[in-house]
Each structure stands twice: as C-alpha cells, then as structure tokens.
PDB file of C-alpha atoms in Angstrom:
ATOM      1  CA  MET S1319       0.055  -0.072  -0.102  1.00 35.00           C
ATOM      2  CA  LEU S1320       0.991   3.670  -0.619  1.00 35.00           C
ATOM      3  CA  LYS S1321       1.109   5.654   2.505  1.00 38.00           C
ATOM      4  CA  ILE S1322       1.404   9.556   1.596  1.00 40.00           C
ATOM      5  CA  PHE S1323       1.222  12.306   3.869  1.00 42.00           C
ATOM      6  CA  SER S1324       0.762  15.383   1.517  1.00 43.00           C
ATOM      7  CA  ASN S1325       1.130  17.944   4.625  1.00 42.00           C
ATOM      8  CA  GLY S1326       4.602  18.671   5.269  1.00 46.00           C
ATOM      9  CA  LEU S1327       5.688  17.002   2.229  1.00 51.00           C
ATOM     10  CA  LYS S1328       7.841  19.763   0.949  1.00 50.00           C
ATOM     11  CA  SER S1329       9.731  20.349   4.271  1.00 46.00           C
ATOM     12  CA  CYS S1330      10.213  16.910   4.969  1.00 45.00           C
ATOM     13  CA  LEU S1331      11.806  16.549   1.305  1.00 49.00           C
ATOM     14  CA  ARG S1332      13.902  19.671   1.879  1.00 48.00           C
ATOM     15  CA  THR S1333      15.167  18.645   4.998  1.00 41.00           C
ATOM     16  CA  VAL S1334      15.973  15.039   3.626  1.00 43.00           C
ATOM     17  CA  THR S1335      17.678  16.778   0.469  1.00 41.00           C
ATOM     18  CA  GLU S1336      19.606  19.405   2.455  1.00 43.00           C
ATOM     19  CA  ILE S1337      21.106  16.441   4.604  1.00 38.00           C
ATOM     20  CA  GLY S1338      21.860  14.470   1.644  1.00 43.00           C
ATOM     21  CA  SER S1339      23.514  17.429  -0.215  1.00 41.00           C
ATOM     22  CA  LYS S1340      26.957  19.299   0.156  1.00 35.00           C
ATOM     23  CA  SER S1341      25.452  22.532   0.091  1.00 34.00           C
ATOM     24  CA  HIS S1342      22.094  23.724   2.419  1.00 31.00           C
ATOM     25  CA  THR S1343      21.062  26.106   0.277  1.00 29.00           C
ATOM     26  CA  GLN S1344      18.926  25.617  -2.896  1.00 32.00           C
ATOM     27  CA  LYS S1345      18.519  27.857  -5.919  1.00 31.00           C
ATOM     28  CA  SER S1346      14.989  27.712  -7.774  1.00 28.00           C
ATOM     29  CA  ALA S1347      15.318  28.079 -11.537  1.00 28.00           C
ATOM     30  CA  THR S1348      12.684  29.896 -13.395  1.00 26.00           C
ATOM     31  CA  ARG S1349      13.035  27.393 -15.891  1.00 32.00           C
ATOM     32  CA  LEU S1350      14.121  23.703 -14.415  1.00 35.00           C
ATOM     33  CA  PHE S1351      14.378  21.810 -17.873  1.00 36.00           C
ATOM     34  CA  SER S1352      13.810  22.156 -21.435  1.00 36.00           C
ATOM     35  CA  ARG S1353      11.412  20.513 -23.227  1.00 37.00           C
ATOM     36  CA  GLY S1354      13.447  19.805 -26.267  1.00 36.00           C
ATOM     37  CA  GLN S1355      12.865  20.090 -29.836  1.00 35.00           C
ATOM     38  CA  ASN S1356       9.698  17.606 -30.011  1.00 36.00           C
ATOM     39  CA  ASN S1357       8.063  19.877 -26.956  1.00 36.00           C
ATOM     40  CA  PHE S1358       8.299  16.907 -24.717  1.00 43.00           C
ATOM     41  CA  TYR S1359       7.335  17.729 -21.184  1.00 81.00           C
ATOM     42  CA  GLN S1360       8.818  14.755 -19.487  1.00 87.00           C
ATOM     43  CA  PHE S1361      12.038  13.962 -17.610  1.00 91.00           C
ATOM     44  CA  SER S1362      13.705  11.239 -15.422  1.00 93.00           C
ATOM     45  CA  ILE S1363      14.529  12.122 -11.497  1.00 95.00           C
ATOM     46  CA  LYS S1364      17.864  11.344 -10.489  1.00 94.00           C
ATOM     47  CA  ASP S1365      17.733  12.584  -7.002  1.00 94.00           C
ATOM     48  CA  LEU S1366      15.699  14.509  -4.144  1.00 93.00           C
ATOM     49  CA  LYS S1367      17.046  17.638  -5.327  1.00 94.00           C
ATOM     50  CA  GLU S1368      15.675  17.280  -8.727  1.00 95.00           C
ATOM     51  CA  PHE S1369      12.328  15.957  -7.240  1.00 96.00           C
ATOM     52  CA  ASP S1370      11.987  19.212  -5.669  1.00 95.00           C
ATOM     53  CA  GLN S1371      12.860  21.455  -8.042  1.00 93.00           C
ATOM     54  CA  LYS S1372      11.158  19.875 -11.129  1.00 94.00           C
ATOM     55  CA  VAL S1373       7.976  18.273  -9.377  1.00 95.00           C
ATOM     56  CA  LEU S1374       7.219  20.197  -5.671  1.00 95.00           C
ATOM     57  CA  ASN S1375       8.448  23.601  -7.312  1.00 94.00           C
ATOM     58  CA  ASN S1376       7.118  23.111 -10.797  1.00 91.00           C
ATOM     59  CA  ASP S1377       4.410  25.477 -12.261  1.00 89.00           C
ATOM     60  CA  HIS S1378       2.542  23.068 -14.013  1.00 90.00           C
ATOM     61  CA  PRO S1379       1.012  19.817 -12.490  1.00 94.00           C
ATOM     62  CA  VAL S1380       3.207  16.821 -13.066  1.00 95.00           C
ATOM     63  CA  ILE S1381       2.575  13.000 -13.127  1.00 96.00           C
ATOM     64  CA  VAL S1382       5.197  11.161 -11.197  1.00 97.00           C
ATOM     65  CA  ASP S1383       5.754   7.383 -12.424  1.00 97.00           C
ATOM     66  CA  PHE S1384       7.492   5.229  -9.984  1.00 97.00           C
ATOM     67  CA  HIS S1385       8.841   2.191 -12.097  1.00 96.00           C
ATOM     68  CA  ALA S1386      11.605  -0.363 -12.128  1.00 97.00           C
ATOM     69  CA  ILE S1387      12.990  -2.108 -14.964  1.00 96.00           C
ATOM     70  CA  TRP S1388      12.565  -5.588 -13.539  1.00 97.00           C
ATOM     71  CA  CYS S1389       8.786  -4.730 -13.156  1.00 97.00           C
ATOM     72  CA  GLU S1390       6.555  -6.184 -16.040  1.00 97.00           C
ATOM     73  CA  PRO S1391       3.589  -4.094 -15.343  1.00 97.00           C
ATOM     74  CA  CYS S1392       5.698  -1.032 -15.661  1.00 96.00           C
ATOM     75  CA  HIS S1393       6.794  -2.371 -19.148  1.00 96.00           C
ATOM     76  CA  ILE S1394       3.015  -1.619 -20.104  1.00 96.00           C
ATOM     77  CA  LEU S1395       2.391   1.680 -17.900  1.00 96.00           C
ATOM     78  CA  THR S1396       5.342   3.624 -18.509  1.00 94.00           C
ATOM     79  CA  PRO S1397       5.032   3.711 -22.313  1.00 94.00           C
ATOM     80  CA  GLN S1398       1.171   4.136 -21.977  1.00 93.00           C
ATOM     81  CA  LEU S1399       1.864   7.464 -19.835  1.00 93.00           C
ATOM     82  CA  LYS S1400       4.553   8.548 -21.991  1.00 91.00           C
ATOM     83  CA  SER S1401       2.284   8.293 -25.072  1.00 90.00           C
ATOM     84  CA  MET S1402      -0.603  10.354 -23.271  1.00 88.00           C
ATOM     85  CA  PHE S1403       1.565  13.047 -21.354  1.00 84.00           C
ATOM     86  CA  GLY S1404       4.912  12.835 -23.820  1.00 77.00           C
ATOM     87  CA  ASN S1405       3.879  15.735 -25.889  1.00 79.00           C
ATOM     88  CA  SER S1406       1.283  17.916 -22.900  1.00 82.00           C
ATOM     89  CA  GLN S1407       1.913  21.488 -22.601  1.00 83.00           C
ATOM     90  CA  GLN S1408       0.082  21.577 -19.696  1.00 88.00           C
ATOM     91  CA  ILE S1409       0.925  18.023 -17.701  1.00 92.00           C
ATOM     92  CA  GLY S1410       4.758  17.002 -17.043  1.00 93.00           C
ATOM     93  CA  LEU S1411       5.666  13.543 -16.671  1.00 95.00           C
ATOM     94  CA  ALA S1412       8.628  12.630 -14.121  1.00 95.00           C
ATOM     95  CA  ILE S1413       9.872   9.056 -14.184  1.00 96.00           C
ATOM     96  CA  VAL S1414      11.396   7.765 -11.167  1.00 97.00           C
ATOM     97  CA  ASP S1415      13.485   4.341 -11.272  1.00 97.00           C
ATOM     98  CA  VAL S1416      12.898   2.930  -7.663  1.00 97.00           C
ATOM     99  CA  ASP S1417      16.424   1.259  -7.988  1.00 96.00           C
ATOM    100  CA  SER S1418      18.016   4.616  -8.467  1.00 96.00           C
ATOM    101  CA  ASN S1419      16.144   6.445  -5.908  1.00 95.00           C
ATOM    102  CA  ALA S1420      15.660   4.711  -2.618  1.00 95.00           C
ATOM    103  CA  ASP S1421      15.188   7.958  -0.625  1.00 95.00           C
ATOM    104  CA  LEU S1422      12.165   9.072  -2.949  1.00 95.00           C
ATOM    105  CA  VAL S1423      10.742   5.751  -2.443  1.00 95.00           C
ATOM    106  CA  GLU S1424      11.079   6.006   1.161  1.00 94.00           C
ATOM    107  CA  VAL S1425       9.494   9.468   1.648  1.00 93.00           C
ATOM    108  CA  PHE S1426       6.903   8.089  -0.382  1.00 91.00           C
ATOM    109  CA  ASN S1427       6.452   4.998   1.479  1.00 86.00           C
ATOM    110  CA  VAL S1428       6.197   3.314  -2.297  1.00 92.00           C
ATOM    111  CA  LYS S1429       5.644  -0.696  -1.368  1.00 93.00           C
ATOM    112  CA  ALA S1430       4.357  -1.623  -4.949  1.00 96.00           C
ATOM    113  CA  VAL S1431       5.365  -0.702  -8.480  1.00 97.00           C
ATOM    114  CA  PRO S1432       3.915   0.821 -10.752  1.00 97.00           C
ATOM    115  CA  ALA S1433       2.986   3.780  -8.471  1.00 97.00           C
ATOM    116  CA  VAL S1434       1.827   6.631 -10.018  1.00 97.00           C
ATOM    117  CA  LEU S1435       0.983  10.308  -8.152  1.00 96.00           C
ATOM    118  CA  ALA S1436      -0.148  13.271  -9.461  1.00 95.00           C
ATOM    119  CA  PHE S1437       1.210  16.662  -8.291  1.00 95.00           C
ATOM    120  CA  ASN S1438      -0.231  19.954  -8.562  1.00 94.00           C
ATOM    121  CA  ASN S1439       1.251  23.116  -6.686  1.00 91.00           C
ATOM    122  CA  GLY S1440       3.606  20.762  -4.772  1.00 92.00           C
ATOM    123  CA  LYS S1441       0.686  18.729  -3.325  1.00 93.00           C
ATOM    124  CA  ILE S1442      -0.520  15.177  -4.115  1.00 93.00           C
ATOM    125  CA  VAL S1443      -3.790  15.293  -5.485  1.00 94.00           C
ATOM    126  CA  ASP S1444      -4.545  11.884  -7.243  1.00 95.00           C
ATOM    127  CA  LYS S1445      -2.889   8.445  -7.206  1.00 94.00           C
ATOM    128  CA  PHE S1446      -2.991   4.850  -7.955  1.00 95.00           C
ATOM    129  CA  ILE S1447      -0.774   1.686  -7.905  1.00 95.00           C
ATOM    130  CA  GLY S1448      -0.858  -0.960 -10.421  1.00 95.00           C
ATOM    131  CA  LEU S1449      -1.934  -0.787 -13.892  1.00 95.00           C
ATOM    132  CA  ALA S1450      -4.780   1.367 -14.694  1.00 93.00           C
ATOM    133  CA  ASP S1451      -7.123   1.546 -17.875  1.00 92.00           C
ATOM    134  CA  GLU S1452      -7.371   4.638 -19.911  1.00 90.00           C
ATOM    135  CA  LYS S1453     -10.673   5.760 -18.360  1.00 93.00           C
ATOM    136  CA  ARG S1454      -8.451   6.067 -14.956  1.00 94.00           C
ATOM    137  CA  LEU S1455      -5.935   8.121 -16.805  1.00 93.00           C
ATOM    138  CA  GLU S1456      -8.360  10.380 -18.408  1.00 92.00           C
ATOM    139  CA  SER S1457      -9.802  10.966 -14.909  1.00 93.00           C
ATOM    140  CA  MET S1458      -6.390  11.801 -13.515  1.00 93.00           C
ATOM    141  CA  THR S1459      -5.701  14.167 -16.427  1.00 91.00           C
ATOM    142  CA  ASP S1460      -9.170  16.187 -16.053  1.00 91.00           C
ATOM    143  CA  LEU S1461      -8.551  16.448 -12.256  1.00 91.00           C
ATOM    144  CA  LEU S1462      -5.062  18.149 -13.102  1.00 90.00           C
ATOM    145  CA  LYS S1463      -6.413  19.980 -16.180  1.00 86.00           C
ATOM    146  CA  SER S1464      -9.300  21.512 -13.858  1.00 84.00           C
ATOM    147  CA  SER S1465      -7.095  23.321 -11.366  1.00 74.00           C
ATOM    148  CA  ILE S1466      -4.582  24.902 -14.062  1.00 66.00           C
ATOM    149  CA  GLN S1467      -4.147  28.378 -13.050  1.00 56.00           C
ATOM    150  CA  LEU S1468      -3.261  30.707 -16.134  1.00 49.00           C
ATOM    151  CA  PRO S1469      -2.570  34.447 -16.041  1.00 46.00           C
ATOM    152  CA  ILE S1470      -5.799  36.861 -16.892  1.00 44.00           C
ATOM    153  CA  GLU S1471      -5.135  37.943 -20.457  1.00 48.00           C
ATOM    154  CA  GLY S1472      -4.374  41.839 -20.252  1.00 45.00           C
ATOM    155  CA  GLU S1473      -3.536  42.023 -16.543  1.00 42.00           C
ATOM    156  CA  GLU S1474      -0.075  43.442 -15.775  1.00 41.00           C
ATOM    157  CA  ASP S1475      -0.233  41.762 -12.286  1.00 40.00           C
ATOM    158  CA  ALA S1476       0.839  38.048 -12.590  1.00 38.00           C
ATOM    159  CA  ALA S1477      -0.551  37.365  -9.103  1.00 38.00           C
ATOM    160  CA  LYS S1478      -4.084  37.941 -10.318  1.00 36.00           C
ATOM    161  CA  THR S1479      -5.166  34.465 -12.087  1.00 32.00           C
ATOM    162  CA  LYS S1480      -8.333  32.762 -13.299  1.00 36.00           C
ATOM    163  CA  VAL S1481      -8.636  29.179 -13.199  1.00 38.00           C
ATOM    164  CA  LEU S1482      -9.122  27.343 -16.291  1.00 34.00           C
ATOM    165  CA  PHE S1483     -11.945  24.472 -16.129  1.00 33.00           C
ATOM    166  CA  ALA S1484     -11.836  21.689 -18.923  1.00 32.00           C
TER     167      ALA S1484
END
C-alpha cells in the first residue's frame, strides 16, 4: 500500500535533500528543464534535489511514475503514460526509477510498482498503484487540467489568475 502524507511533504523532502547534499542552500531556477525539440514535457528524476525542483516547485501539474526495469506491469504503464503525456504542454511526466531513488521511495513509502502520483502546486492530488485503464488515466488528467491556473489576459499583475476549467 502506498502511504503518503501530503501535509509537510515539501518541508520533509527539503530536509532530506539538504541533509543529503553538500550545500544547504538551494536555488530555484525559473525554467528547470527544457522541453526539447519535440516539446516533450517529460523527464527522469535522478535525486531528491531534482524532484524538489522539477516536481514540487513546478508551475505545471506533474504526474510522477515510480517504476522499475524488472517490473512487467511497468513495461505496459510507462509507455502508456509517455504516449498520453509525453507531448503535453500542460502536464509534466516525471519518471522515477525506484532502484536508483531509494530516498524518494522511502519518502513516499512506495511499497509496490508501478505507483503513479499526480502533483499540483507541490501537493498530491491523485494517486494509484498498478496498471490503470485509459478511463482512469483520463480521470487523472481531467482532475489536473481542471486546476491549471493561467494569468488573466491583459493583466499586468501576474498574481491575478483565473482557473481554467476543462
């Protein structure tokens, strides 16, 4: 079972990241990764610091796929997620190899793979374990798209936003 406490997750992850890093300060970049030539909005997570930057501090919703090379269901789900979200301009896809990221597995208490978590504004808004049908993935997508905030057209103040409902 996947047991996650979203309250205090950012601070817990930052503490673990700071302990594991040589420097106790982190700088947030405005653009944390490039989308590449094909506008792919997917990336692999290599460590806690990168997870903090690319998932928790991302201004877009991100789906996180915890997978393993030895996991047969992962060989079905990961390509399905890449197909659905690899070209998305609104929702990012982060791939986490559980064998290379034991710290993240521990933080999120991942007990089985594949495990998929949907993040928006640094908080978990949806999750599932195992294979999922297309209807389940569309439900997750709709949930994330319904909470995307865009600047109001013509407004100078970036803090004023409206919620775009799908």
